């Protein structure tokens, strides 16, 4: 099973990047995770959508070929980072590579509120006609990691909070089932 | 009165760019509009926020020096474009140049719904602690230009729909009053 | 197939009530529609949730026994009406009768924007842990009937706009498929 | 200074009701708080808006005569309770008694997320054309009381968390200033 991860933070020691890397290692027997290089994408420009730069083509192909997408996002100003929204915008035009694609959303933050507002916006975005992702239902599957500085090891970047790891295991398991189910679905 | 405009679309014949240029000309006796070059900004990276590239510094200074900000935005996937969100993200860190700044939001789209969902997201973003703009109250001041292909002249790029122009005049007048009022306000 | 409809407007000649009645008649070969009497419910009170009034028990049973739910809602103040939200609140506690239930949302309004903001709020609500409905994916299935006074016959209350009827037929067909699929799903 | 409070929970030992009562006592030298009896209001019915029941008339008058409104709300299913939305719906028609009225929003919850999603919805609602409240700007003034069972005394119902009390004092002070400012404002 091939998962492509979109990570919304560019900071080298980003908790969200650490989370993506942690998941890549922990769940490697279930799926591979390739972290897309979304910062190499130019800004979306409708004048270029029919024949976009090669880097955009490659990115869209990797989405198209993935069994599922993992979005790992901080919250910037009560929404998703611009770099993440920009990557999603490229996928939504001409060949709409997200349509029907299973998506799981996770987020980590040093603050108390766990990226809750970013995830609300992101769910709107993922539901729109140009994207139409199959989102793992949020009600029982939200991953909102707050107080991240206490839950990740400052030296190794590993997630070390046992309750969070157990919770994440369950939700990832739900995501794997969800991917299987979406494959068999027609709507 | 100096207004800086952020335009969310990079397309050369963008209705939103046409709208910004139209407003620059039509209201030149009331204020100047400088369209910020937001596509020249790199992606926000927290590792660089303390000493960002010169282009970011210049952009933040132009916001800091403006009497008001005009955001002219299309709707991409039920939210604002990545390039616009990215520009806002830079303004929200270290020197938070949007705090207390009067902001007016307008949007144009070929579709029926007039960028309504993008504007809902944008209002959340503009209310967040890192931005804290003073938003022209939306209830009676929303500018949602739908069916833009019928309202702009295809050759000249001029807004030609009389009802829309009259409506826009009123809302711009409200914005000018609002800027004056915010100047005298302490909260 | 048994569908329970929740209608958000109490006005006798409400376009949304007309729409529910129209759908009841038009699709009677595919499913029955029972319009729930949500205005007979008291306000949700947590002190009564363990042993609610009989009218609440009956309402929750009808939801529990339905194959799917149709929500027909106007937009009041950029959100759903209080009477509709109150009905949903009762369903979300103790026996959470909406969990996994297939839901379709439609809305009609005399205005231009087709209840778009009410439907955004409603999707958040339906995704929450106490409700966890299975929502017909919105991207390609939104039913936003604007300018309703031109699309319904003032005397008979029938939907008479052919394009809208055709569109509605397609979306109802998607909903029927969706109900079948949800039945076979485990997540 | 006269404040009318709308409390979204009907539970007798509601943390939100306790919070309203606490604020009534603590700030009695700055303003009086009258808690509106919103559960006595019938459901909004457009057929009755021109000549609503006496209880609705009385409620609307109390809003119209208030210097400011305090909304004290739990979060039900990621939004505001139906009973609160219904009260707001009555105020938004015919005589739109909320227009220009200063509003402060506070919320308490036993959970971790402090009614954050309810407050996002509420801000949309309060911005709509029928309501057009003057909302105390949220960026620096949000009152999200999480883990309420630890912050209120179970026997007396008093708020006893010192950090929360200090924070609330500051925000109430901002609200008082805001009310004064709105009085002098024309837009």
XYZ file of C-alpha atoms in Angstrom:
748
model
C 0.000 0.000 0.000
C 1.459 3.341 -1.075
C 0.700 6.490 0.875
C 1.779 9.983 -0.139
C 2.122 12.440 2.742
C 1.652 16.195 2.450
C 3.320 18.005 5.335
C 2.191 21.594 5.886
C 5.197 22.893 7.811
C 8.614 23.642 6.289
C 10.448 24.126 9.575
C 13.281 21.577 9.881
C 12.279 20.473 13.369
C 8.574 20.731 12.718
C 6.466 18.496 14.959
C 4.365 17.692 11.924
C 7.370 16.557 9.921
C 8.487 14.499 12.913
C 5.022 12.987 13.057
C 5.128 12.077 9.357
C 8.536 10.468 9.772
C 7.403 8.640 12.879
C 4.390 7.225 11.062
C 6.556 6.231 8.090
C 8.709 4.084 10.346
C 6.031 2.750 12.697
C 3.587 1.612 10.045
C 6.110 0.441 7.442
C 4.734 -3.095 7.516
C 1.309 -1.764 6.526
C 2.235 0.842 3.947
C 5.053 2.932 2.568
C 4.933 6.704 3.060
C 6.527 9.067 0.565
C 6.664 12.665 1.768
C 5.889 14.891 -1.206
C 8.173 17.862 -1.740
C 5.387 20.447 -1.849
C 7.719 23.385 -1.251
C 9.243 22.777 -4.689
C 5.907 23.515 -6.372
C 5.417 26.988 -7.851
C 2.293 28.915 -6.938
C -0.774 27.689 -8.753
C -1.395 29.759 -11.874
C -4.423 29.015 -13.982
C -2.551 30.130 -17.099
C -0.261 27.132 -16.635
C -2.767 24.491 -15.597
C -2.998 22.814 -19.010
C 0.737 22.375 -19.265
C 2.210 22.826 -15.813
C 5.900 22.681 -14.909
C 7.421 19.201 -14.665
C 7.567 19.363 -10.894
C 3.807 19.819 -10.796
C 3.260 16.964 -13.223
C 5.410 14.683 -11.088
C 3.557 15.702 -7.937
C 0.152 15.092 -9.501
C 1.279 11.690 -10.766
C 2.427 10.668 -7.313
C -0.994 11.590 -5.932
C -2.735 9.747 -8.758
C -0.695 6.606 -8.098
C -1.143 6.583 -4.334
C -3.525 4.255 -2.534
C -4.175 6.963 0.012
C -3.052 10.397 1.141
C -1.925 11.451 4.591
C -2.161 15.163 5.348
C -0.036 16.251 8.291
C -0.714 19.854 9.059
C -0.032 22.556 11.583
C -2.537 25.345 12.033
C -1.518 28.774 10.799
C -3.915 31.566 11.587
C -6.907 29.288 12.127
C -6.464 27.571 8.763
C -4.019 25.452 6.774
C -0.616 26.797 5.668
C -0.421 28.438 2.256
C 2.114 25.905 0.991
C -0.316 23.055 1.666
C -3.316 24.839 0.178
C -1.255 25.633 -2.914
C -0.376 21.962 -3.441
C -4.057 21.035 -3.126
C -4.993 23.759 -5.624
C -2.748 22.203 -8.327
C -4.395 18.813 -7.830
C -7.875 20.212 -8.360
C -7.648 21.338 -11.962
C -7.606 19.590 -15.365
C -6.719 16.091 -14.106
C -8.365 16.095 -10.720
C -6.157 13.535 -9.070
C -7.728 13.660 -5.628
C -11.200 12.550 -6.702
C -12.125 9.450 -4.751
C -8.745 9.242 -3.043
C -8.828 8.094 0.611
C -7.435 10.785 2.890
C -6.462 10.840 6.551
C -5.737 14.112 8.350
C -3.492 14.472 11.389
C -2.030 17.539 13.063
C 0.314 18.481 15.876
C 0.815 21.775 17.649
C 2.577 23.103 20.747
C -0.686 24.808 21.735
C -3.795 23.520 23.475
C -6.241 23.324 20.610
C -4.594 20.699 18.450
C -5.047 22.270 14.958
C -8.805 21.945 15.305
C -9.622 25.001 13.216
C -7.152 24.078 10.460
C -8.794 20.677 10.217
C -12.279 22.207 9.935
C -11.123 24.314 6.991
C -9.287 21.382 5.472
C -12.412 19.244 5.517
C -14.308 21.914 3.622
C -11.501 22.078 1.069
C -11.313 18.311 0.634
C -15.083 18.133 0.033
C -15.076 20.649 -2.806
C -15.900 19.550 -6.371
C -12.327 19.880 -7.645
C -10.935 17.691 -4.899
C -13.701 15.332 -3.749
C -11.438 13.282 -1.554
C -12.830 10.362 0.429
C -12.119 11.608 3.884
C -11.799 9.162 6.751
C -14.902 10.222 8.719
C -13.789 12.766 11.335
C -16.246 12.084 14.173
C -14.313 9.221 15.628
C -11.037 9.567 13.789
C -9.678 12.999 14.501
C -5.994 13.158 15.344
C -5.358 16.448 17.121
C -2.022 16.290 18.935
C -1.809 19.240 21.307
C 1.048 20.212 23.637
C 3.414 18.586 21.120
C 6.550 19.698 22.931
C 5.643 17.288 25.729
C 4.758 14.418 23.408
C 7.774 14.369 21.101
C 11.331 13.717 22.276
C 13.303 16.902 21.725
C 16.473 15.049 20.740
C 15.255 12.181 18.613
C 12.053 13.726 17.256
C 10.207 10.533 18.176
C 6.618 10.555 19.395
C 6.929 9.266 22.958
C 3.495 9.814 24.498
C 2.034 6.327 24.960
C -1.626 7.364 24.971
C -1.113 9.286 21.746
C 0.696 6.366 20.105
C -2.081 3.957 21.037
C -4.717 6.361 19.761
C -2.789 6.872 16.523
C -2.460 3.105 16.026
C -6.241 2.758 16.185
C -6.888 5.570 13.764
C -4.285 4.301 11.303
C -5.932 0.916 11.489
C -9.247 2.575 10.656
C -7.569 4.304 7.726
C -6.238 1.027 6.331
C -9.710 -0.497 6.501
C -11.125 2.626 4.950
C -8.735 2.428 1.993
C -9.803 -1.162 1.367
C -13.429 -0.176 1.505
C -13.098 2.802 -0.798
C -11.482 0.484 -3.372
C -14.642 -1.585 -3.470
C -16.958 1.408 -3.605
C -18.599 2.998 -6.621
C -19.841 6.307 -5.197
C -4.925 57.361 2.005
C -2.740 54.398 1.050
C -4.277 51.009 0.380
C -2.310 47.845 -0.309
C -4.170 45.213 -2.332
C -3.568 41.475 -2.122
C -4.851 39.700 -5.211
C -5.335 35.954 -4.883
C -5.211 34.982 -8.550
C -2.051 34.940 -10.694
C -3.805 34.466 -14.016
C -3.036 37.386 -16.335
C -6.669 38.008 -17.255
C -7.975 37.222 -13.807
C -11.293 38.879 -13.008
C -9.934 39.613 -9.558
C -6.883 41.386 -10.931
C -9.180 43.309 -13.281
C -11.304 44.248 -10.292
C -8.276 45.473 -8.340
C -7.148 47.563 -11.297
C -10.640 48.896 -11.820
C -10.874 49.964 -8.180
C -7.410 51.574 -8.367
C -8.563 53.812 -11.166
C -12.122 54.483 -10.039
C -11.320 55.459 -6.471
C -8.011 57.242 -7.124
C -9.351 60.494 -5.683
C -10.067 58.734 -2.391
C -6.991 56.546 -2.042
C -4.036 55.054 -3.877
C -3.914 51.282 -4.373
C -0.617 49.443 -4.608
C -0.990 45.820 -5.678
C 1.471 43.758 -3.642
C 3.578 41.254 -5.559
C 2.651 38.275 -3.386
C 3.812 35.707 -5.915
C 7.402 36.845 -5.337
C 7.227 35.747 -1.700
C 8.780 32.383 -0.804
C 6.708 29.914 1.183
C 6.475 30.781 4.845
C 9.121 28.933 6.833
C 9.227 29.384 10.566
C 12.997 28.858 10.525
C 13.283 32.127 8.621
C 10.725 34.233 10.416
C 13.217 36.157 12.571
C 15.267 37.216 9.583
C 13.177 36.663 6.490
C 14.290 37.324 2.906
C 14.308 40.967 1.796
C 11.228 40.503 -0.335
C 9.290 39.431 2.750
C 10.605 42.374 4.756
C 9.525 44.758 2.019
C 6.092 43.195 1.825
C 5.589 43.405 5.570
C 6.674 47.026 5.586
C 4.188 47.910 2.877
C 1.409 46.344 4.961
C 2.611 48.122 8.088
C 2.590 51.466 6.302
C -0.807 51.099 4.686
C -3.937 52.845 5.957
C -5.977 49.854 4.909
C -5.799 46.552 3.059
C -7.964 45.388 0.190
C -8.130 41.633 -0.345
C -9.348 40.642 -3.787
C -9.761 36.927 -3.939
C -11.107 34.148 -6.092
C -12.336 30.975 -4.459
C -10.216 27.881 -4.975
C -11.660 24.678 -3.613
C -14.020 26.391 -1.180
C -11.230 28.439 0.381
C -8.646 31.098 -0.433
C -5.758 30.410 -2.840
C -2.511 29.133 -1.357
C -0.558 32.130 -2.593
C -2.821 34.491 -0.646
C -2.801 32.399 2.517
C 0.972 32.221 2.339
C 1.282 36.011 2.197
C -1.018 36.310 5.216
C 1.053 33.717 7.086
C 4.222 35.832 6.767
C 2.430 38.866 8.194
C 1.308 36.982 11.283
C 4.650 36.225 12.901
C 7.252 38.261 14.805
C 6.103 41.719 13.719
C 2.401 41.169 13.319
C 1.725 43.881 10.811
C -1.977 43.219 10.304
C -3.019 43.838 13.894
C -5.626 46.564 13.923
C -5.375 47.162 10.195
C -8.673 47.939 8.425
C -9.458 45.312 5.798
C -12.038 45.080 3.028
C -12.645 41.830 1.174
C -14.008 41.562 -2.358
C -14.186 38.635 -4.740
C -15.208 37.831 -8.296
C -15.918 34.514 -9.959
C -17.416 33.227 -13.200
C -19.654 30.935 -11.123
C -22.921 31.533 -9.293
C -21.784 31.600 -5.704
C -19.532 34.632 -5.722
C -16.571 33.340 -3.624
C -18.845 33.037 -0.601
C -17.000 30.080 0.915
C -13.559 31.615 0.382
C -14.745 34.727 2.195
C -16.052 32.682 5.139
C -12.636 31.063 5.544
C -10.879 34.373 5.065
C -12.869 35.976 7.863
C -11.814 33.215 10.233
C -8.192 33.727 9.197
C -8.341 37.509 9.595
C -9.783 37.126 13.124
C -6.992 34.906 14.402
C -4.576 36.169 17.067
C -1.619 36.518 14.697
C -3.576 38.648 12.268
C -6.336 40.431 14.208
C -7.355 42.616 11.306
C -10.195 45.087 11.697
C -12.556 43.678 9.144
C -15.194 45.875 7.575
C -18.269 44.168 9.066
C -19.505 41.608 6.528
C -23.255 41.645 7.172
C -23.976 44.622 5.010
C -20.685 44.972 3.175
C -20.015 41.747 1.354
C -18.829 42.096 -2.222
C -19.487 38.809 -4.003
C -19.332 39.349 -7.762
C -20.764 36.268 -9.450
C -21.106 35.580 -13.189
C -18.035 37.769 -13.704
C -17.779 36.999 -17.409
C -20.983 38.976 -17.898
C -19.948 41.861 -15.674
C -16.458 42.591 -16.982
C -15.737 43.707 -20.549
C -13.742 40.942 -22.218
C -11.585 43.361 -24.203
C -10.892 46.161 -21.788
C -11.128 44.269 -18.508
C -13.375 47.027 -17.165
C -16.223 46.325 -14.778
C -19.277 47.321 -16.801
C -22.244 46.107 -14.773
C -23.935 49.229 -13.472
C -25.649 47.630 -10.487
C -22.360 46.118 -9.378
C -20.515 49.422 -9.781
C -23.130 51.267 -7.715
C -22.993 48.588 -5.030
C -19.196 48.700 -4.990
C -19.220 52.502 -4.663
C -21.343 52.217 -1.539
C -19.169 49.568 0.048
C -15.957 51.450 -0.732
C -17.509 54.493 0.868
C -18.249 52.410 3.955
C -14.640 51.232 3.931
C -13.299 54.796 3.835
C -15.473 55.730 6.816
C -14.379 52.564 8.551
C -10.697 53.411 8.111
C -11.288 56.816 9.668
C -13.115 55.266 12.553
C -10.525 52.597 13.229
C -7.904 55.360 13.427
C -9.788 56.901 16.334
C -10.384 53.601 18.102
C -8.423 52.044 20.934
C -9.695 48.446 20.942
C -36.664 1.935 1.639
C -37.739 4.250 4.437
C -36.538 7.835 4.557
C -37.232 10.249 7.407
C -37.166 13.919 6.406
C -36.258 16.788 8.733
C -37.588 20.089 7.429
C -36.013 23.203 8.929
C -38.769 25.703 8.182
C -42.118 25.872 9.986
C -43.759 28.328 7.596
C -46.858 26.755 6.020
C -45.886 27.669 2.476
C -42.199 27.086 3.022
C -40.285 26.240 -0.150
C -38.408 23.636 1.828
C -41.618 21.947 2.956
C -42.849 22.071 -0.636
C -39.586 20.498 -1.727
C -39.928 17.689 0.829
C -43.494 17.017 -0.298
C -42.464 17.120 -3.937
C -39.716 14.584 -3.326
C -42.104 12.362 -1.360
C -44.398 12.134 -4.345
C -41.826 12.034 -7.140
C -39.643 9.312 -5.668
C -42.383 7.206 -4.076
C -41.431 4.192 -6.159
C -37.907 4.296 -4.717
C -38.633 5.111 -1.088
C -41.220 6.390 1.330
C -40.643 9.740 3.021
C -42.029 10.475 6.477
C -41.685 14.110 7.498
C -40.753 14.186 11.194
C -42.695 16.594 13.384
C -39.621 18.314 14.811
C -41.547 21.327 16.060
C -43.271 19.094 18.617
C -39.933 18.355 20.309
C -39.074 20.320 23.452
C -35.718 22.029 23.664
C -32.882 19.648 24.366
C -32.150 19.516 28.090
C -29.313 17.348 29.315
C -31.163 16.752 32.577
C -33.766 14.830 30.579
C -31.568 12.944 28.167
C -31.666 9.628 30.026
C -35.436 9.583 30.123
C -36.703 12.063 27.588
C -40.359 12.895 26.897
C -42.284 10.364 24.795
C -42.256 12.634 21.765
C -38.460 12.597 21.812
C -38.359 8.831 22.206
C -40.670 8.424 19.232
C -38.600 10.797 17.135
C -35.361 9.003 17.953
C -36.935 5.652 17.141
C -38.067 6.884 13.755
C -34.503 7.992 12.993
C -33.107 4.689 14.247
C -35.495 2.732 12.010
C -34.902 4.764 8.859
C -32.749 3.578 5.976
C -31.690 7.138 5.364
C -32.339 10.728 6.397
C -33.207 13.655 4.179
C -32.500 17.092 5.624
C -34.366 19.884 3.870
C -33.231 23.191 5.234
C -33.486 26.905 4.684
C -30.653 29.138 5.783
C -31.302 31.376 8.759
C -28.552 33.825 9.592
C -25.846 31.896 7.759
C -26.611 28.662 9.593
C -29.361 26.099 10.133
C -32.611 26.989 11.934
C -32.730 26.462 15.686
C -35.590 23.986 15.403
C -33.505 21.720 13.162
C -30.374 21.987 15.293
C -32.446 21.161 18.365
C -33.769 17.969 16.777
C -30.229 16.934 15.865
C -29.066 17.653 19.425
C -31.572 15.149 20.864
C -30.342 12.442 18.496
C -26.732 12.870 19.591
C -26.963 11.795 23.217
C -27.345 8.454 25.036
C -28.598 6.407 22.074
C -26.835 8.113 19.220
C -29.275 7.202 16.502
C -27.570 9.039 13.661
C -24.301 7.111 13.804
C -23.677 5.545 10.413
C -27.005 6.745 9.000
C -26.904 7.838 5.340
C -27.878 11.499 5.007
C -28.691 13.718 2.056
C -28.967 17.485 2.415
C -31.029 19.753 0.179
C -32.041 23.364 0.569
C -34.151 26.005 -1.139
C -34.197 29.762 -0.734
C -35.677 32.791 -2.497
C -32.180 34.348 -2.465
C -29.184 33.892 -4.746
C -26.895 31.834 -2.577
C -28.915 28.681 -2.206
C -28.423 27.953 1.536
C -24.721 27.417 0.941
C -23.620 28.661 4.360
C -26.274 26.670 6.212
C -25.072 23.537 4.448
C -21.439 24.211 5.414
C -22.449 24.428 9.075
C -24.676 21.400 8.749
C -21.822 19.292 7.405
C -19.696 20.193 10.407
C -22.565 19.238 12.717
C -23.218 15.934 10.951
C -19.517 14.989 11.231
C -19.325 15.466 14.998
C -18.774 12.478 17.295
C -22.332 12.458 18.673
C -23.871 12.373 15.206
C -21.366 10.739 12.836
C -23.773 10.565 9.955
C -22.666 9.098 6.637
C -23.109 12.147 4.479
C -23.607 11.785 0.764
C -20.320 13.396 -0.380
C -21.021 17.075 -1.078
C -18.557 17.792 -3.906
C -20.764 16.508 -6.640
C -24.050 16.157 -4.819
C -24.965 19.537 -3.419
C -28.563 20.578 -3.911
C -28.733 24.348 -3.521
C -31.998 25.636 -4.993
C -31.759 29.414 -5.286
C -34.389 31.846 -6.579
C -37.009 29.399 -5.321
C -39.927 31.713 -6.066
C -39.205 31.177 -9.773
C -38.763 27.426 -9.491
C -41.836 26.467 -7.504
C -45.394 27.021 -8.723
C -46.994 29.556 -6.395
C -50.402 27.898 -6.520
C -49.625 24.207 -6.415
C -46.315 24.307 -4.536
C -44.833 21.990 -7.159
C -41.217 22.237 -8.274
C -41.545 23.224 -11.927
C -38.022 24.110 -13.028
C -36.958 21.349 -15.415
C -33.202 21.750 -14.971
C -33.601 21.581 -11.206
C -35.819 18.491 -11.431
C -33.305 16.702 -13.650
C -30.455 17.642 -11.326
C -32.439 16.479 -8.304
C -33.235 13.145 -9.996
C -29.520 12.486 -10.457
C -28.631 13.362 -6.896
C -31.465 11.255 -5.477
C -30.221 8.400 -7.581
C -26.772 8.877 -6.090
C -28.339 8.864 -2.631
C -30.109 5.572 -3.261
C -26.836 3.980 -4.379
C -25.123 5.511 -1.388
C -27.641 3.978 1.031
C -27.019 0.565 -0.496
C -23.315 1.004 -0.194
C -23.373 2.186 3.393
C -25.356 -0.936 4.268
C -22.460 -3.082 3.086
C -19.803 -0.985 4.804
C -18.092 -1.556 8.115
C -16.397 1.778 8.790
C -24.808 49.471 31.930
C -27.377 46.773 31.142
C -26.280 43.438 29.740
C -28.639 40.691 28.600
C -27.181 37.193 28.740
C -28.219 34.310 26.482
C -27.276 30.972 28.013
C -27.241 28.025 25.621
C -27.618 25.200 28.118
C -30.837 24.340 29.980
C -29.282 21.886 32.408
C -29.782 23.067 35.989
C -26.139 22.627 36.959
C -24.808 23.756 33.622
C -21.279 25.171 33.768
C -22.415 27.851 31.365
C -25.282 28.908 33.609
C -22.869 28.906 36.540
C -20.532 31.077 34.524
C -23.317 33.549 33.707
C -24.299 33.739 37.356
C -20.691 34.126 38.424
C -20.199 37.003 35.989
C -23.450 38.639 37.177
C -22.139 38.762 40.709
C -18.481 39.524 40.017
C -19.037 42.416 37.639
C -22.127 43.885 39.300
C -20.358 47.199 39.880
C -19.737 47.506 36.149
C -23.038 46.291 34.758
C -26.217 44.402 35.539
C -26.797 41.051 33.841
C -30.300 39.812 33.107
C -30.387 36.191 31.956
C -33.003 35.934 29.204
C -35.463 33.066 29.459
C -34.822 31.733 25.975
C -36.378 28.349 26.673
C -39.778 30.043 26.957
C -39.601 31.150 23.323
C -41.502 29.081 20.757
C -39.677 27.922 17.652
C -39.209 30.654 15.107
C -41.981 30.567 12.526
C -41.889 33.035 9.685
C -45.693 33.040 9.569
C -45.662 34.695 12.979
C -42.807 37.118 12.590
C -44.954 40.185 11.969
C -46.986 39.629 15.097
C -45.092 37.212 17.293
C -46.255 35.879 20.667
C -45.874 38.242 23.620
C -42.942 36.294 25.004
C -41.036 36.913 21.792
C -41.917 40.602 21.827
C -40.660 40.892 25.397
C -37.455 39.085 24.549
C -36.775 41.285 21.545
C -37.431 44.406 23.609
C -34.961 43.315 26.238
C -32.318 42.864 23.539
C -33.174 46.208 21.990
C -32.831 47.965 25.359
C -29.557 46.328 26.353
C -26.204 48.102 26.169
C -24.565 44.825 25.295
C -25.202 41.104 24.962
C -23.306 38.287 26.611
C -23.613 34.890 24.941
C -22.652 32.002 27.197
C -22.700 28.821 25.223
C -21.770 25.181 25.404
C -20.870 23.338 22.235
C -23.364 20.769 21.004
C -22.268 18.731 18.026
C -19.624 21.211 16.898
C -22.088 24.102 16.854
C -24.365 26.132 19.099
C -27.402 24.566 20.812
C -30.720 24.731 18.982
C -32.348 26.748 21.754
C -29.742 29.503 21.387
C -29.891 29.551 17.600
C -33.669 29.764 17.777
C -33.526 32.827 20.036
C -31.098 34.487 17.624
C -33.391 33.652 14.696
C -36.298 35.596 16.276
C -34.099 38.662 16.714
C -33.096 38.713 13.059
C -36.447 39.406 11.426
C -38.715 42.464 11.082
C -37.200 44.538 13.884
C -33.602 43.411 13.762
C -32.710 44.165 17.336
C -29.141 42.882 17.242
C -27.885 45.279 14.585
C -24.965 47.219 15.999
C -25.296 45.646 19.430
C -21.985 44.898 21.200
C -21.622 41.179 21.872
C -19.195 39.141 23.934
C -19.041 35.353 23.627
C -17.858 32.993 26.355
C -18.126 29.243 26.679
C -17.350 26.473 29.133
C -17.103 22.738 28.630
C -15.895 19.688 30.528
C -13.878 18.697 27.448
C -10.493 19.818 26.170
C -11.477 22.020 23.272
C -13.332 24.768 25.069
C -16.354 25.231 22.711
C -14.024 26.399 19.959
C -16.138 25.039 17.116
C -19.388 26.418 18.546
C -17.775 29.842 18.740
C -16.611 29.663 15.104
C -20.189 28.969 13.990
C -21.545 31.622 16.307
C -19.281 34.268 14.813
C -20.571 33.452 11.344
C -24.136 33.736 12.623
C -23.524 37.038 14.406
C -22.002 38.516 11.218
C -24.996 37.753 9.024
C -27.132 40.574 7.607
C -30.122 39.885 9.868
C -28.015 40.045 13.006
C -24.993 42.252 12.297
C -23.820 42.308 15.874
C -20.690 44.210 16.838
C -18.623 41.346 18.079
C -15.785 41.946 20.513
C -12.892 40.997 18.201
C -12.065 37.337 18.822
C -8.311 37.275 18.174
C -7.327 38.438 21.610
C -10.614 38.089 23.444
C -11.732 34.495 23.165
C -13.009 32.940 26.372
C -12.821 29.163 25.962
C -13.055 27.515 29.381
C -12.075 23.876 29.012
C -11.960 21.168 31.709
C -14.750 23.049 33.463
C -15.252 20.374 36.113
C -11.854 21.346 37.514
C -12.448 25.086 37.317
C -15.870 25.360 38.943
C -16.579 24.362 42.541
C -18.951 21.396 42.441
C -20.883 22.518 45.527
C -21.158 26.250 45.121
C -21.017 26.506 41.340
C -18.411 29.254 41.689
C -15.583 29.685 39.216
C -12.508 29.001 41.350
C -9.629 28.782 38.883
C -7.532 31.889 39.496
C -5.894 32.026 36.066
C -9.307 31.805 34.414
C -10.753 34.515 36.663
C -7.877 36.866 35.898
C -8.219 36.188 32.182
C -11.967 36.756 32.341
C -11.491 40.054 34.205
C -9.290 41.316 31.383
C -11.695 40.289 28.671
C -14.687 41.781 30.481
C -12.741 44.980 30.810
C -12.132 44.926 27.066
C -15.842 44.369 26.553
C -16.752 47.398 28.671
C -14.374 49.564 26.651
C -15.770 48.074 23.482
C -19.335 48.965 24.455
C -18.289 52.559 25.052
C -16.563 52.681 21.722
C -19.430 51.187 19.772
C -21.694 53.872 21.251
C -19.540 56.529 19.626
C -19.284 54.746 16.305
C -21.297 55.295 13.162
C -20.461 52.206 11.087
